[in-house]
């Protein structure tokens, strides 16, 4: 039986935002890809909660590398979208 809890909400938010972010990242438009990167940065909020609750806190050490790569991609897409105009 499904129960409403913060943990279940975090799972749905994490997976739903990840799906939308993936769809945006596959776009040919640099502006849409930039929104995909922003969504993946927002996904960190429910993902961090899930990692702490399930005691997988050691993964948080790798999150910094993941954020660096996302921010770098976001910056590159922003520069590309500005160059097109």
XYZ file of C-alpha atoms in Angstrom, residues 57-67:
11
model
C 26.117 9.798 2.931
C 29.459 8.704 1.443
C 28.029 9.418 -2.009
C 27.892 13.092 -1.032
C 31.662 13.268 -1.553
C 31.098 12.553 -5.263
C 28.257 15.060 -5.520
C 30.758 17.931 -5.611
C 32.356 16.518 -8.773
C 28.916 16.034 -10.325
C 27.935 19.631 -9.494
